[in-house]
CSV table of C-alpha atoms and ligand atoms in Angstrom, one decimal:
chain,number,residue,atom,x,y,z
A,1,MET,CA,11.3,6.2,-22.4
A,2,PRO,CA,9.0,3.1,-21.8
A,3,ARG,CA,6.2,3.4,-19.2
A,4,LEU,CA,7.1,0.7,-16.8
A,5,ALA,CA,5.5,-1.1,-13.9
A,6,TYR,CA,6.7,-2.6,-10.6
A,7,VAL,CA,5.8,-6.3,-10.1
A,8,ASN,CA,7.2,-8.4,-7.2
A,9,GLY,CA,10.9,-7.0,-7.5
A,10,ARG,CA,11.0,-6.0,-10.9
A,11,TYR,CA,10.5,-2.9,-13.1
A,12,LEU,CA,8.7,-4.3,-16.0
A,13,PRO,CA,7.6,-2.6,-19.5
A,14,HIS,CA,4.0,-1.8,-18.5
A,15,ARG,CA,2.3,-3.8,-21.1
A,16,MET,CA,4.2,-6.9,-19.9
A,17,ALA,CA,3.6,-6.6,-16.4
A,18,ALA,CA,1.8,-9.3,-14.9
A,19,VAL,CA,1.1,-11.2,-11.9
A,20,HIS,CA,0.3,-15.2,-11.4
A,21,VAL,CA,-3.1,-16.5,-11.7
A,22,GLU,CA,-2.9,-17.8,-8.4
A,23,ASP,CA,-2.2,-14.2,-7.0
A,24,ARG,CA,-4.8,-14.2,-4.1
A,25,GLY,CA,-5.7,-10.5,-5.3
A,26,TYR,CA,-6.6,-11.8,-8.3
A,27,GLN,CA,-8.6,-15.1,-7.2
A,28,PHE,CA,-10.1,-13.6,-4.2
A,29,SER,CA,-9.7,-9.9,-3.9
A,30,ASP,CA,-7.2,-10.8,-1.1
A,31,ALA,CA,-5.2,-7.5,-1.4
A,32,VAL,CA,-5.1,-3.9,-0.4
A,33,TYR,CA,-4.1,-0.9,-2.0
A,34,GLU,CA,-3.5,3.1,-2.1
A,35,VAL,CA,-3.9,5.5,-4.4
A,36,ILE,CA,-1.6,8.4,-4.0
A,37,GLY,CA,-2.3,11.9,-6.2
A,38,LEU,CA,0.9,13.2,-7.8
A,39,SER,CA,1.2,17.1,-8.3
A,40,GLY,CA,3.9,19.0,-9.9
A,41,GLY,CA,6.3,15.7,-9.3
A,42,ARG,CA,5.3,15.7,-5.5
A,43,LYS,CA,3.2,13.0,-3.8
A,44,VAL,CA,0.3,14.4,-2.0
A,45,GLU,CA,0.3,13.7,1.5
A,46,PRO,CA,2.3,10.5,1.6
A,47,LEU,CA,2.3,9.8,4.9
A,48,ARG,CA,-1.3,9.8,5.4
A,49,HIS,CA,-1.6,7.2,2.4
A,50,TYR,CA,1.1,5.0,4.1
A,51,ASP,CA,-0.4,5.0,7.3
A,52,ARG,CA,-3.9,4.3,6.0
A,53,LEU,CA,-2.0,1.3,3.9
A,54,ASP,CA,-0.5,-0.1,7.4
A,55,ARG,CA,-3.7,0.2,8.8
A,56,SER,CA,-5.5,-2.0,5.9
A,57,LEU,CA,-2.9,-4.4,6.3
A,58,ARG,CA,-3.0,-4.9,9.7
A,59,GLU,CA,-6.8,-5.6,9.9
A,60,VAL,CA,-6.7,-8.0,7.0
A,61,ARG,CA,-3.4,-9.5,8.6
A,62,ILE,CA,-1.1,-9.2,5.2
A,63,ALA,CA,2.4,-8.2,6.2
A,64,TRP,CA,4.3,-5.3,4.5
A,65,PRO,CA,6.1,-6.9,1.6
A,66,MET,CA,9.1,-4.9,2.4
A,67,SER,CA,9.9,-2.0,5.0
A,68,ARG,CA,7.3,1.2,5.1
A,69,ARG,CA,10.7,3.0,3.8
A,70,ALA,CA,11.8,0.5,1.2
A,71,LEU,CA,8.5,0.7,-0.4
A,72,GLY,CA,8.5,4.5,-0.3
A,73,PHE,CA,11.8,4.1,-2.0
A,74,VAL,CA,10.3,2.0,-4.9
A,75,ALA,CA,7.3,4.1,-5.3
A,76,ASP,CA,9.7,7.4,-5.8
A,77,THR,CA,11.8,5.4,-8.2
A,78,LEU,CA,9.1,4.3,-10.8
A,79,ILE,CA,7.7,8.1,-10.2
A,80,ARG,CA,11.1,9.2,-11.5
A,81,ARG,CA,11.6,6.4,-14.0
A,82,ASN,CA,8.1,7.3,-15.7
A,83,GLY,CA,8.7,10.9,-15.4
A,84,VAL,CA,5.4,11.2,-14.1
A,85,ARG,CA,4.7,14.8,-12.3
A,86,ASP,CA,1.0,14.8,-12.2
A,87,GLY,CA,-1.3,12.1,-11.9
A,88,TYR,CA,-1.1,9.0,-9.5
A,89,ILE,CA,0.8,6.1,-8.1
A,90,TYR,CA,-1.1,3.0,-7.6
A,91,ILE,CA,0.2,0.6,-5.0
A,92,GLN,CA,-1.5,-2.9,-4.4
A,93,ILE,CA,-0.5,-5.7,-2.2
A,94,SER,CA,-1.6,-9.0,-2.0
A,95,ARG,CA,-1.3,-11.8,0.3
A,96,GLY,CA,0.7,-13.8,-2.3
A,97,VAL,CA,0.5,-16.6,-4.6
A,98,ALA,CA,-0.5,-19.8,-3.3
A,99,PRO,CA,-3.0,-23.1,-4.5
A,100,ARG,CA,-6.5,-21.6,-4.3
A,101,ASP,CA,-7.6,-22.1,-1.1
A,102,HIS,CA,-9.7,-19.7,1.3
A,103,ALA,CA,-7.4,-20.4,4.4
A,104,PHE,CA,-4.7,-18.0,4.5
A,105,PRO,CA,-1.7,-19.7,2.7
A,106,VAL,CA,1.4,-20.9,4.7
A,107,GLY,CA,4.7,-19.2,3.8
A,108,ALA,CA,3.2,-17.2,1.1
A,109,VAL,CA,4.8,-14.0,0.3
A,110,PRO,CA,3.0,-10.7,-0.2
A,111,GLY,CA,2.8,-9.7,-3.7
A,112,LEU,CA,3.7,-5.9,-4.5
A,113,VAL,CA,2.5,-4.2,-7.7
A,114,MET,CA,2.8,-0.5,-8.4
A,115,THR,CA,2.0,1.5,-11.5
A,116,THR,CA,2.0,4.9,-12.2
A,117,CYS,CA,-0.6,7.1,-14.4
A,118,ARG,CA,-0.2,10.5,-15.8
A,119,LYS,CA,-2.9,13.2,-15.9
A,120,PRO,CA,-3.1,16.9,-16.6
A,121,PRO,CA,-2.0,19.1,-13.7
A,122,PHE,CA,-4.6,20.0,-11.2
A,123,ASN,CA,-6.5,23.0,-13.3
A,124,GLY,CA,-9.0,25.0,-10.7
A,125,ASP,CA,-11.2,25.7,-13.6
A,126,VAL,CA,-12.1,22.1,-14.4
A,127,ALA,CA,-11.8,21.2,-10.6
A,128,GLY,CA,-14.2,23.7,-10.2
A,129,ARG,CA,-16.8,22.9,-12.5
A,130,GLY,CA,-19.6,21.1,-11.0
A,131,VAL,CA,-20.9,17.4,-11.8
A,132,GLY,CA,-24.0,15.4,-11.0
A,133,VAL,CA,-24.3,12.5,-9.0
A,134,ILE,CA,-27.1,9.8,-8.8
A,135,LEU,CA,-28.3,8.1,-5.7
A,136,THR,CA,-28.1,4.2,-5.7
A,137,PRO,CA,-28.2,1.9,-2.7
A,138,ASP,CA,-24.7,1.1,-1.0
A,139,LEU,CA,-24.5,-2.8,-1.3
A,140,ARG,CA,-20.8,-3.0,-0.2
A,141,TRP,CA,-19.5,-5.2,2.7
A,142,LYS,CA,-19.3,-3.8,6.4
A,143,ARG,CA,-15.4,-2.7,6.6
A,144,ARG,CA,-15.6,0.2,4.0
A,145,ASP,CA,-12.6,1.5,6.1
A,146,LEU,CA,-10.6,-0.7,4.9
A,147,LYS,CA,-9.0,-0.1,0.9
A,148,THR,CA,-9.4,-3.6,-0.2
A,149,VAL,CA,-9.5,-4.2,-3.9
A,150,GLY,CA,-12.9,-6.1,-4.0
A,151,LEU,CA,-14.8,-3.1,-5.5
A,152,LEU,CA,-17.5,-4.8,-7.4
A,153,PRO,CA,-20.4,-2.9,-6.0
A,154,ASN,CA,-18.5,0.4,-6.6
A,155,ILE,CA,-18.0,-0.5,-10.0
A,156,LEU,CA,-21.3,-1.3,-10.7
A,157,ALA,CA,-22.7,1.7,-9.4
A,158,LYS,CA,-20.2,3.9,-11.1
A,159,GLN,CA,-21.4,2.5,-14.3
A,160,GLU,CA,-24.9,3.1,-13.3
A,161,ALA,CA,-24.3,6.6,-12.9
A,162,LEU,CA,-22.3,7.1,-16.2
A,163,ASP,CA,-25.1,5.2,-17.9
A,164,ALA,CA,-27.4,8.0,-16.4
A,165,GLY,CA,-25.3,10.7,-17.8
A,166,ALA,CA,-24.0,11.3,-14.0
A,167,PHE,CA,-20.1,11.8,-12.9
A,168,ASP,CA,-20.9,9.6,-10.1
A,169,ALA,CA,-22.9,7.6,-7.6
A,170,TRP,CA,-23.6,8.8,-4.1
A,171,LEU,CA,-24.2,5.5,-2.0
A,172,VAL,CA,-27.2,5.4,0.5
A,173,ASP,CA,-27.2,3.1,3.5
A,174,ASP,CA,-30.3,1.1,5.0
A,175,ALA,CA,-31.2,4.1,6.9
A,176,GLY,CA,-31.7,6.5,4.0
A,177,ALA,CA,-28.3,8.6,4.8
A,178,ILE,CA,-25.5,8.8,2.1
A,179,THR,CA,-22.3,6.8,3.0
A,180,GLU,CA,-19.6,8.2,0.1
A,181,GLY,CA,-19.3,8.1,-3.8
A,182,THR,CA,-18.0,5.2,-5.4
A,183,ALA,CA,-14.3,6.6,-5.0
A,184,SER,CA,-14.8,9.6,-3.0
A,185,ASN,CA,-16.2,11.0,0.0
A,186,ALA,CA,-19.5,12.8,0.2
A,187,TRP,CA,-20.0,16.4,1.6
A,188,ILE,CA,-22.7,18.8,1.8
A,189,VAL,CA,-23.1,22.8,3.2
A,190,THR,CA,-26.2,23.0,5.0
A,191,THR,CA,-28.4,25.9,4.7
A,192,ALA,CA,-26.7,27.1,8.1
A,193,ASP,CA,-23.6,27.2,6.4
A,194,VAL,CA,-22.4,24.1,8.1
A,195,LEU,CA,-19.9,21.6,6.5
A,196,VAL,CA,-21.1,18.1,7.0
A,197,THR,CA,-19.4,14.8,6.1
A,198,ARG,CA,-20.0,11.3,7.4
A,199,ARG,CA,-17.7,10.6,10.3
A,200,ALA,CA,-14.8,8.1,9.2
A,201,ASP,CA,-16.4,5.0,11.3
A,202,ALA,CA,-16.4,1.6,9.3
A,203,ASP,CA,-18.9,2.9,7.0
A,204,ILE,CA,-16.6,4.7,5.0
A,205,LEU,CA,-13.1,4.9,3.7
A,206,ASN,CA,-11.5,7.8,5.6
A,207,GLY,CA,-10.3,9.6,2.3
A,208,VAL,CA,-6.7,11.5,2.6
A,209,THR,CA,-8.4,14.3,0.7
A,210,ARG,CA,-11.0,14.2,3.5
A,211,LEU,CA,-8.7,14.7,6.1
A,212,GLY,CA,-6.8,17.5,4.1
A,213,VAL,CA,-10.4,19.2,3.5
A,214,LEU,CA,-10.9,18.9,7.4
A,215,ASP,CA,-7.7,20.3,8.0
A,216,LEU,CA,-8.5,23.4,5.7
A,217,ALA,CA,-11.9,23.7,7.4
A,218,ARG,CA,-10.2,24.1,10.7
A,219,GLU,CA,-7.6,26.5,9.4
A,220,ALA,CA,-10.1,28.7,8.0
A,221,GLY,CA,-12.3,28.5,10.8
A,222,LEU,CA,-15.4,26.9,9.1
A,223,ALA,CA,-17.8,25.2,11.1
A,224,PHE,CA,-18.1,21.4,10.2
A,225,GLU,CA,-19.4,18.1,11.6
A,226,GLU,CA,-18.5,14.8,11.0
A,227,ARG,CA,-21.9,12.7,11.3
A,228,PRO,CA,-24.2,10.9,8.6
A,229,PHE,CA,-26.7,12.9,6.5
A,230,THR,CA,-30.1,11.8,4.8
A,231,VAL,CA,-30.6,12.0,1.2
A,232,ASP,CA,-33.4,14.4,2.2
A,233,GLU,CA,-30.7,16.7,4.1
A,234,ALA,CA,-28.4,16.6,0.9
A,235,LYS,CA,-31.3,17.5,-1.6
A,236,GLY,CA,-32.1,20.6,0.5
A,237,ALA,CA,-28.6,21.6,1.2
A,238,ARG,CA,-27.1,24.8,0.0
A,239,GLU,CA,-24.0,23.2,-1.5
A,240,ALA,CA,-22.7,19.6,-1.9
A,241,PHE,CA,-19.1,18.4,-3.2
A,242,LEU,CA,-16.9,15.0,-3.3
A,243,THR,CA,-13.4,14.6,-2.8
A,244,SER,CA,-10.5,12.3,-3.9
A,245,SER,CA,-6.9,11.7,-4.6
A,246,THR,CA,-8.0,11.6,-8.0
A,247,ASN,CA,-10.5,14.4,-8.2
A,248,TRP,CA,-9.6,16.7,-5.4
A,249,ILE,CA,-12.5,18.5,-4.7
A,250,ARG,CA,-15.3,18.7,-7.4
A,251,PRO,CA,-18.7,20.6,-6.7
A,252,VAL,CA,-21.7,18.6,-7.1
A,253,ILE,CA,-24.7,20.6,-8.3
A,254,ALA,CA,-27.1,17.7,-9.0
A,255,LEU,CA,-28.3,14.9,-7.0
A,256,ASP,CA,-30.4,12.4,-8.9
A,257,GLY,CA,-31.4,15.0,-11.5
A,258,ALA,CA,-32.6,17.7,-8.8
A,259,GLN,CA,-30.2,20.9,-8.6
A,260,ILE,CA,-28.4,21.4,-5.5
A,261,GLY,CA,-29.0,24.9,-4.1
A,262,ASP,CA,-28.9,27.2,-7.5
A,263,GLY,CA,-27.3,24.6,-9.5
A,264,ARG,CA,-23.9,26.3,-9.5
A,265,PRO,CA,-20.5,25.2,-7.7
A,266,GLY,CA,-21.1,27.2,-4.2
A,267,PRO,CA,-19.0,29.4,-2.9
A,268,LEU,CA,-17.7,27.4,-0.1
A,269,ALA,CA,-16.9,24.6,-2.5
A,270,ARG,CA,-15.0,26.9,-4.8
A,271,ARG,CA,-13.1,28.4,-1.9
A,272,LEU,CA,-12.1,25.2,-0.7
A,273,VAL,CA,-11.0,23.9,-4.4
A,274,ALA,CA,-9.1,27.4,-4.6
A,275,ARG,CA,-7.3,26.6,-1.0
A,276,TYR,CA,-6.4,23.0,-1.6
A,277,ALA,CA,-5.1,23.9,-4.9
A,278,GLU,CA,-2.4,26.6,-3.0
A,279,VAL,CA,-1.6,23.8,-0.7
A,280,PHE,CA,-1.5,20.8,-2.6
A,281,GLY,CA,-1.3,22.0,-6.1
A,282,ASP,CA,1.6,22.5,-8.3
A,283,ARG,CA,4.3,25.0,-6.8
B,301,LIG,N1,-13.8,6.4,-0.7
B,301,LIG,C1,-14.0,5.7,-1.3
B,301,LIG,C2,-14.9,4.2,-1.5
B,301,LIG,C3,-13.0,5.5,-2.1
B,301,LIG,O1,-12.6,4.6,-3.1
B,301,LIG,C4,-11.8,6.5,-2.2
B,301,LIG,C5,-10.8,6.7,-3.0
B,301,LIG,O2,-10.6,5.9,-3.9
B,301,LIG,C6,-12.2,7.7,-1.2
B,301,LIG,C7,-13.4,7.7,-0.7
B,301,LIG,C8,-11.3,8.8,-1.3
B,301,LIG,O3,-9.9,8.7,-0.7
B,301,LIG,P1,-8.8,9.4,-0.9
B,301,LIG,O4,-9.2,11.0,-0.7
B,301,LIG,O5,-7.8,9.0,0.0
B,301,LIG,O6,-8.4,9.3,-2.5
């Protein structure tokens, strides 16, 4: 079965799937997207992803290319036709194809592209292994709450991390506080055992995994705070971890080469990995 991509109304072999050179997503990053995790053939928290997509579209004033229900149907069809059980589906909506001009095009039809990607099923042992992250200035625009395809600062920071032998970079704002990772949300556990992650305002993307972990924290009666935390606070934290649809929950054991806590995945992060896998893993 060839891998298919959905492009503007057609299911095409992935290697032939292409958009026009004047698609505004390609020319201007004038597009938004979602990445929905797939676990055991099920989408992980699709409603939250579609709600966030709706918000991104509204804020940048791009119309839904079809009804939300129809889009969900196309996504499900692509997942089924590609036979993907674990991995993710990528959904991108651009303002459409039009002669290059900054002004919104009149009458352009929003472009819709979807691809799927297979990944190994969620594995608590792998997820529970700790990773190192570096710190680097957050060079992004001021509407990071919108999931737009303009990811150049994220890409540069991620590569900087990889070049340094780290897993990811945590981005630092002008006040010395950590905003988030290049494609994940950042968390610490203070020495008083309080879970801290930045509040969801325009400074960060409100991760669907982040919301899921907050649900788990509430369910377990854990103390948590949604507020900015500084680099110093993170370096002195008992534990740290990151969350995203493609990485679930990953303990962070080193920050800029300095070990966090005892340099091993902490008990709270491991507990959250296990609980997250119970709730959202393959059943
Ligand atoms: N922050 C940024 C900048 C991201 O790009 C992502 C995901 O790609 C996240 C956070 C995590 O969001 P989610 O948990 O919805 O995948």
